[in-house]
């Protein structure tokens, strides 16, 4: 399957498997409450320590996808725009980012005050091979609501420009302290 043959129901794992050169992810929310992280986040809140065991939670599904993509030469970059001081969720996310890095992703953080003046889409997104966008929509309490996919050239261009602008201003993970 290529990205040309996507449908709204094609699993993201299949889309990532069809990606050939780049997969970039822009995250702009300060709070997520997605079900696959709930137990680990609750434990983090109780103990102050993140579980970075790659065999727990969603990692056994995610890490092989990333490692496979990277081994095919796909550049995987993730940028996170965060408010400061950061939320408890962002502290948790920062602590588990070591697993994203181990998988082969490059991760950067941008304080929201430094994003002023950037044209950003209204939702988190993945941009695959610079030609396909998946927006991720969330409920008011931070859980998954829906996804929306497009190859519309103007939307792809907006997302590509937004991601690159954020990436240029963002701080590499190893230099960003929460």
C-alpha atoms as an extended CHARMM CRD file, in Angstrom:
* protein
*
       178  EXT
         1         1  UNK       CA              0.0000000000        0.0000000000        0.0000000000  PROA      1               0.0000000000
         2         2  UNK       CA              1.1880000000        3.5080000000       -0.7060000000  PROA      2               0.0000000000
         3         3  UNK       CA             -0.0130000000        6.7070000000        0.8730000000  PROA      3               0.0000000000
         4         4  UNK       CA             -1.9530000000        7.2700000000       -2.3430000000  PROA      4               0.0000000000
         5         5  UNK       CA             -4.3080000000        4.4220000000       -1.4480000000  PROA      5               0.0000000000
         6         6  UNK       CA             -5.2500000000        5.5440000000        2.0670000000  PROA      6               0.0000000000
         7         7  UNK       CA             -8.7880000000        5.5450000000        3.3830000000  PROA      7               0.0000000000
         8         8  UNK       CA            -10.2200000000        7.0800000000        6.5210000000  PROA      8               0.0000000000
         9         9  UNK       CA            -10.1840000000        3.6330000000        8.1270000000  PROA      9               0.0000000000
        10        10  UNK       CA             -6.6340000000        2.6280000000        7.2110000000  PROA      10              0.0000000000
        11        11  UNK       CA             -4.8090000000        2.0020000000       10.4980000000  PROA      11              0.0000000000
        12        12  UNK       CA             -2.0660000000        4.5230000000       11.2330000000  PROA      12              0.0000000000
        13        13  UNK       CA              0.4250000000        1.6500000000       11.5010000000  PROA      13              0.0000000000
        14        14  UNK       CA             -0.2080000000        0.8310000000        7.8350000000  PROA      14              0.0000000000
        15        15  UNK       CA              0.2250000000        4.4680000000        6.8540000000  PROA      15              0.0000000000
        16        16  UNK       CA              3.5310000000        4.6730000000        8.6960000000  PROA      16              0.0000000000
        17        17  UNK       CA              4.6210000000        1.3990000000        7.0730000000  PROA      17              0.0000000000
        18        18  UNK       CA              3.9440000000        2.9960000000        3.6580000000  PROA      18              0.0000000000
        19        19  UNK       CA              5.9440000000        6.1220000000        4.5070000000  PROA      19              0.0000000000
        20        20  UNK       CA              9.2180000000        6.3840000000        2.5870000000  PROA      20              0.0000000000
        21        21  UNK       CA             11.0690000000        9.5470000000        3.6290000000  PROA      21              0.0000000000
        22        22  UNK       CA              9.6240000000       11.5140000000        6.5590000000  PROA      22              0.0000000000
        23        23  UNK       CA              7.1010000000       11.3720000000        9.3620000000  PROA      23              0.0000000000
        24        24  UNK       CA              6.7280000000       14.5030000000       11.4630000000  PROA      24              0.0000000000
        25        25  UNK       CA              4.3780000000       15.0150000000       14.3820000000  PROA      25              0.0000000000
        26        26  UNK       CA              3.3650000000       18.3490000000       15.8940000000  PROA      26              0.0000000000
        27        27  UNK       CA              1.7740000000       18.2450000000       19.3390000000  PROA      27              0.0000000000
        28        28  UNK       CA              0.2370000000       21.4110000000       20.7440000000  PROA      28              0.0000000000
        29        29  UNK       CA             -1.8720000000       20.3290000000       23.7360000000  PROA      29              0.0000000000
        30        30  UNK       CA             -0.6920000000       20.6130000000       27.3380000000  PROA      30              0.0000000000
        31        31  UNK       CA             -2.9360000000       17.8410000000       28.5990000000  PROA      31              0.0000000000
        32        32  UNK       CA             -3.8250000000       14.4780000000       27.1670000000  PROA      32              0.0000000000
        33        33  UNK       CA             -5.9230000000       11.8360000000       28.8680000000  PROA      33              0.0000000000
        34        34  UNK       CA             -5.7390000000        9.1140000000       26.2800000000  PROA      34              0.0000000000
        35        35  UNK       CA             -6.7220000000        5.7200000000       27.5890000000  PROA      35              0.0000000000
        36        36  UNK       CA             -3.5280000000        3.9000000000       26.6420000000  PROA      36              0.0000000000
        37        37  UNK       CA             -1.5060000000        6.1930000000       28.9440000000  PROA      37              0.0000000000
        38        38  UNK       CA             -3.9530000000        6.4900000000       31.8490000000  PROA      38              0.0000000000
        39        39  UNK       CA             -2.4660000000        3.8530000000       34.1540000000  PROA      39              0.0000000000
        40        40  UNK       CA              1.1370000000        4.9440000000       33.6120000000  PROA      40              0.0000000000
        41        41  UNK       CA              0.2460000000        8.6120000000       34.0870000000  PROA      41              0.0000000000
        42        42  UNK       CA             -1.6550000000        7.8150000000       37.3070000000  PROA      42              0.0000000000
        43        43  UNK       CA              1.3860000000        5.9180000000       38.5970000000  PROA      43              0.0000000000
        44        44  UNK       CA              3.6010000000        8.8720000000       37.6920000000  PROA      44              0.0000000000
        45        45  UNK       CA              1.3190000000       11.1880000000       39.6580000000  PROA      45              0.0000000000
        46        46  UNK       CA              1.5100000000        8.8770000000       42.6930000000  PROA      46              0.0000000000
        47        47  UNK       CA              5.2580000000        8.2330000000       42.6130000000  PROA      47              0.0000000000
        48        48  UNK       CA              6.8200000000       11.0980000000       40.6730000000  PROA      48              0.0000000000
        49        49  UNK       CA              8.6270000000        8.5180000000       38.5200000000  PROA      49              0.0000000000
        50        50  UNK       CA              7.8000000000        7.5410000000       34.9630000000  PROA      50              0.0000000000
        51        51  UNK       CA              7.8510000000        3.9220000000       33.9400000000  PROA      51              0.0000000000
        52        52  UNK       CA             10.2120000000        3.7630000000       30.9750000000  PROA      52              0.0000000000
        53        53  UNK       CA              9.9170000000        0.0210000000       30.4880000000  PROA      53              0.0000000000
        54        54  UNK       CA              9.4780000000       -0.3850000000       26.7110000000  PROA      54              0.0000000000
        55        55  UNK       CA              7.3690000000       -3.5270000000       27.2400000000  PROA      55              0.0000000000
        56        56  UNK       CA              4.5710000000       -1.6030000000       29.0090000000  PROA      56              0.0000000000
        57        57  UNK       CA              1.5410000000        0.3160000000       27.8800000000  PROA      57              0.0000000000
        58        58  UNK       CA              1.4500000000        1.2750000000       24.1720000000  PROA      58              0.0000000000
        59        59  UNK       CA              5.2270000000        1.0560000000       23.6500000000  PROA      59              0.0000000000
        60        60  UNK       CA              5.3390000000       -2.5890000000       22.4220000000  PROA      60              0.0000000000
        61        61  UNK       CA              3.1250000000       -1.5240000000       19.5100000000  PROA      61              0.0000000000
        62        62  UNK       CA              4.7180000000        1.8720000000       18.8390000000  PROA      62              0.0000000000
        63        63  UNK       CA              8.4480000000        1.2150000000       19.1010000000  PROA      63              0.0000000000
        64        64  UNK       CA              8.6250000000       -1.5090000000       16.4070000000  PROA      64              0.0000000000
        65        65  UNK       CA              6.7160000000        0.7910000000       14.0050000000  PROA      65              0.0000000000
        66        66  UNK       CA              9.2080000000        3.5900000000       14.5870000000  PROA      66              0.0000000000
        67        67  UNK       CA             12.2380000000        1.3250000000       14.4380000000  PROA      67              0.0000000000
        68        68  UNK       CA             11.0140000000       -0.2210000000       11.1860000000  PROA      68              0.0000000000
        69        69  UNK       CA             10.4280000000        3.2150000000        9.6480000000  PROA      69              0.0000000000
        70        70  UNK       CA             13.8340000000        4.5070000000       10.7440000000  PROA      70              0.0000000000
        71        71  UNK       CA             15.5430000000        1.3720000000        9.4170000000  PROA      71              0.0000000000
        72        72  UNK       CA             13.9530000000        2.1210000000        6.0030000000  PROA      72              0.0000000000
        73        73  UNK       CA             15.4700000000        5.6170000000        6.1010000000  PROA      73              0.0000000000
        74        74  UNK       CA             12.3690000000        7.4890000000        7.2790000000  PROA      74              0.0000000000
        75        75  UNK       CA             13.2790000000       10.5970000000        9.2420000000  PROA      75              0.0000000000
        76        76  UNK       CA             10.9860000000       10.7290000000       12.2890000000  PROA      76              0.0000000000
        77        77  UNK       CA             10.7010000000       14.0800000000       14.0490000000  PROA      77              0.0000000000
        78        78  UNK       CA              8.3140000000       15.1310000000       16.8140000000  PROA      78              0.0000000000
        79        79  UNK       CA              7.8660000000       18.6970000000       18.0700000000  PROA      79              0.0000000000
        80        80  UNK       CA              5.8820000000       19.6500000000       21.1470000000  PROA      80              0.0000000000
        81        81  UNK       CA              4.6070000000       23.1510000000       21.8670000000  PROA      81              0.0000000000
        82        82  UNK       CA              4.1270000000       23.5090000000       25.6180000000  PROA      82              0.0000000000
        83        83  UNK       CA              2.9440000000       26.1500000000       28.0360000000  PROA      83              0.0000000000
        84        84  UNK       CA              5.2520000000       27.0630000000       30.9040000000  PROA      84              0.0000000000
        85        85  UNK       CA              5.2480000000       26.2930000000       33.6910000000  PROA      85              0.0000000000
        86        86  UNK       CA              4.4910000000       22.8520000000       32.2800000000  PROA      86              0.0000000000
        87        87  UNK       CA              1.5460000000       20.7220000000       33.3490000000  PROA      87              0.0000000000
        88        88  UNK       CA              1.9490000000       17.4520000000       35.2250000000  PROA      88              0.0000000000
        89        89  UNK       CA              1.1570000000       15.6510000000       31.9960000000  PROA      89              0.0000000000
        90        90  UNK       CA              3.9850000000       17.4200000000       30.1530000000  PROA      90              0.0000000000
        91        91  UNK       CA              6.3830000000       16.5080000000       32.9890000000  PROA      91              0.0000000000
        92        92  UNK       CA              5.2840000000       12.8810000000       32.5130000000  PROA      92              0.0000000000
        93        93  UNK       CA              5.5990000000       13.1220000000       28.7350000000  PROA      93              0.0000000000
        94        94  UNK       CA              9.0810000000       14.6220000000       29.0520000000  PROA      94              0.0000000000
        95        95  UNK       CA             10.1200000000       11.7590000000       31.3220000000  PROA      95              0.0000000000
        96        96  UNK       CA              8.9440000000        9.0480000000       28.9120000000  PROA      96              0.0000000000
        97        97  UNK       CA             10.4000000000       10.7270000000       25.8230000000  PROA      97              0.0000000000
        98        98  UNK       CA             13.5390000000        8.6570000000       26.3640000000  PROA      98              0.0000000000
        99        99  UNK       CA             11.5540000000        5.8190000000       24.7530000000  PROA      99              0.0000000000
       100       100  UNK       CA             10.7360000000        7.9160000000       21.6650000000  PROA      100             0.0000000000
       101       101  UNK       CA             14.4440000000        8.6420000000       21.3490000000  PROA      101             0.0000000000
       102       102  UNK       CA             15.3930000000        4.9810000000       21.8050000000  PROA      102             0.0000000000
       103       103  UNK       CA             12.9860000000        4.1200000000       18.9950000000  PROA      103             0.0000000000
       104       104  UNK       CA             14.7390000000        6.5400000000       16.6670000000  PROA      104             0.0000000000
       105       105  UNK       CA             12.5910000000        9.6640000000       16.8420000000  PROA      105             0.0000000000
       106       106  UNK       CA             14.1650000000       13.1000000000       17.1300000000  PROA      106             0.0000000000
       107       107  UNK       CA             12.1690000000       15.1930000000       19.6310000000  PROA      107             0.0000000000
       108       108  UNK       CA             12.1620000000       18.9300000000       20.3040000000  PROA      108             0.0000000000
       109       109  UNK       CA             10.2060000000       21.1930000000       22.6510000000  PROA      109             0.0000000000
       110       110  UNK       CA              9.0320000000       24.7560000000       22.0320000000  PROA      110             0.0000000000
       111       111  UNK       CA              7.7520000000       26.9640000000       24.8490000000  PROA      111             0.0000000000
       112       112  UNK       CA              4.3860000000       28.3320000000       23.7000000000  PROA      112             0.0000000000
       113       113  UNK       CA              5.5080000000       31.9500000000       24.2140000000  PROA      113             0.0000000000
       114       114  UNK       CA              8.1170000000       31.3630000000       21.4770000000  PROA      114             0.0000000000
       115       115  UNK       CA              5.4360000000       30.1460000000       19.0590000000  PROA      115             0.0000000000
       116       116  UNK       CA              3.7360000000       33.5540000000       18.9310000000  PROA      116             0.0000000000
       117       117  UNK       CA              3.6020000000       34.7790000000       15.3750000000  PROA      117             0.0000000000
       118       118  UNK       CA              3.6690000000       31.3120000000       13.8180000000  PROA      118             0.0000000000
       119       119  UNK       CA              0.7970000000       30.1810000000       11.5980000000  PROA      119             0.0000000000
       120       120  UNK       CA             -0.2750000000       26.9070000000       13.1930000000  PROA      120             0.0000000000
       121       121  UNK       CA             -3.1400000000       24.5730000000       12.3250000000  PROA      121             0.0000000000
       122       122  UNK       CA             -5.8200000000       24.1420000000       14.9690000000  PROA      122             0.0000000000
       123       123  UNK       CA             -5.0090000000       20.5220000000       15.8130000000  PROA      123             0.0000000000
       124       124  UNK       CA             -2.1120000000       18.1680000000       16.4320000000  PROA      124             0.0000000000
       125       125  UNK       CA             -1.0520000000       16.4060000000       13.2670000000  PROA      125             0.0000000000
       126       126  UNK       CA              1.1690000000       13.8880000000       11.5510000000  PROA      126             0.0000000000
       127       127  UNK       CA              2.6230000000       14.8150000000        8.1660000000  PROA      127             0.0000000000
       128       128  UNK       CA              3.8220000000       11.7920000000        6.1950000000  PROA      128             0.0000000000
       129       129  UNK       CA              6.2300000000       12.0970000000        3.2770000000  PROA      129             0.0000000000
       130       130  UNK       CA              5.3530000000       15.7930000000        2.9960000000  PROA      130             0.0000000000
       131       131  UNK       CA              2.0990000000       14.9750000000        1.2220000000  PROA      131             0.0000000000
       132       132  UNK       CA             -0.3810000000       13.4100000000        3.6280000000  PROA      132             0.0000000000
       133       133  UNK       CA             -1.7650000000       14.8820000000        6.8760000000  PROA      133             0.0000000000
       134       134  UNK       CA             -3.5760000000       13.1760000000        9.7110000000  PROA      134             0.0000000000
       135       135  UNK       CA             -5.0690000000       15.5630000000       12.2410000000  PROA      135             0.0000000000
       136       136  UNK       CA             -5.7260000000       14.1680000000       15.7110000000  PROA      136             0.0000000000
       137       137  UNK       CA             -8.7250000000       15.6330000000       17.5060000000  PROA      137             0.0000000000
       138       138  UNK       CA             -9.2920000000       15.3100000000       21.2440000000  PROA      138             0.0000000000
       139       139  UNK       CA            -12.1830000000       15.7880000000       23.6400000000  PROA      139             0.0000000000
       140       140  UNK       CA            -12.1850000000       18.6470000000       26.1270000000  PROA      140             0.0000000000
       141       141  UNK       CA            -10.7140000000       16.3580000000       28.7750000000  PROA      141             0.0000000000
       142       142  UNK       CA             -7.9000000000       15.2140000000       26.4740000000  PROA      142             0.0000000000
       143       143  UNK       CA             -9.0200000000       11.8030000000       25.2240000000  PROA      143             0.0000000000
       144       144  UNK       CA             -9.1670000000       10.7200000000       21.5760000000  PROA      144             0.0000000000
       145       145  UNK       CA            -12.1580000000       12.1360000000       19.6870000000  PROA      145             0.0000000000
       146       146  UNK       CA            -11.4640000000       11.6370000000       15.9880000000  PROA      146             0.0000000000
       147       147  UNK       CA             -8.9120000000       11.7430000000       13.2360000000  PROA      147             0.0000000000
       148       148  UNK       CA             -9.1440000000       13.6230000000        9.9790000000  PROA      148             0.0000000000
       149       149  UNK       CA             -7.0030000000       12.8970000000        6.9300000000  PROA      149             0.0000000000
       150       150  UNK       CA             -6.2170000000       14.9470000000        3.8650000000  PROA      150             0.0000000000
       151       151  UNK       CA             -3.8620000000       15.3310000000        0.9480000000  PROA      151             0.0000000000
       152       152  UNK       CA             -5.2140000000       18.7860000000        0.0610000000  PROA      152             0.0000000000
       153       153  UNK       CA             -2.1430000000       20.7060000000       -1.1470000000  PROA      153             0.0000000000
       154       154  UNK       CA             -2.9250000000       23.9050000000        0.7840000000  PROA      154             0.0000000000
       155       155  UNK       CA             -3.3750000000       21.9900000000        4.0510000000  PROA      155             0.0000000000
       156       156  UNK       CA             -0.2460000000       19.9280000000        3.4940000000  PROA      156             0.0000000000
       157       157  UNK       CA              1.7040000000       23.1350000000        2.7740000000  PROA      157             0.0000000000
       158       158  UNK       CA              0.3700000000       24.8260000000        5.9330000000  PROA      158             0.0000000000
       159       159  UNK       CA              1.3260000000       21.8330000000        8.0830000000  PROA      159             0.0000000000
       160       160  UNK       CA              4.7600000000       21.4850000000        6.4990000000  PROA      160             0.0000000000
       161       161  UNK       CA              5.5360000000       25.1750000000        6.9960000000  PROA      161             0.0000000000
       162       162  UNK       CA              4.1800000000       25.1480000000       10.5490000000  PROA      162             0.0000000000
       163       163  UNK       CA              6.2200000000       22.1250000000       11.5390000000  PROA      163             0.0000000000
       164       164  UNK       CA              9.4520000000       23.4930000000       10.0680000000  PROA      164             0.0000000000
       165       165  UNK       CA              8.9400000000       26.8730000000       11.7480000000  PROA      165             0.0000000000
       166       166  UNK       CA              8.3820000000       25.1750000000       15.1050000000  PROA      166             0.0000000000
       167       167  UNK       CA             11.3360000000       22.8290000000       14.5580000000  PROA      167             0.0000000000
       168       168  UNK       CA             13.6990000000       25.7250000000       13.8660000000  PROA      168             0.0000000000
       169       169  UNK       CA             12.7420000000       27.4700000000       17.1310000000  PROA      169             0.0000000000
       170       170  UNK       CA             12.4320000000       24.3550000000       19.3020000000  PROA      170             0.0000000000
       171       171  UNK       CA             14.9350000000       23.0100000000       21.8180000000  PROA      171             0.0000000000
       172       172  UNK       CA             16.2990000000       19.4630000000       21.4440000000  PROA      172             0.0000000000
       173       173  UNK       CA             14.9390000000       17.1200000000       24.1030000000  PROA      173             0.0000000000
       174       174  UNK       CA             18.2530000000       16.6670000000       25.8740000000  PROA      174             0.0000000000
       175       175  UNK       CA             18.5120000000       20.4410000000       26.4430000000  PROA      175             0.0000000000
       176       176  UNK       CA             14.8880000000       21.0900000000       27.4720000000  PROA      176             0.0000000000
       177       177  UNK       CA             14.3070000000       20.9460000000       31.2320000000  PROA      177             0.0000000000
       178       178  UNK       CA             10.8490000000       20.7810000000       32.7860000000  PROA      178             0.0000000000
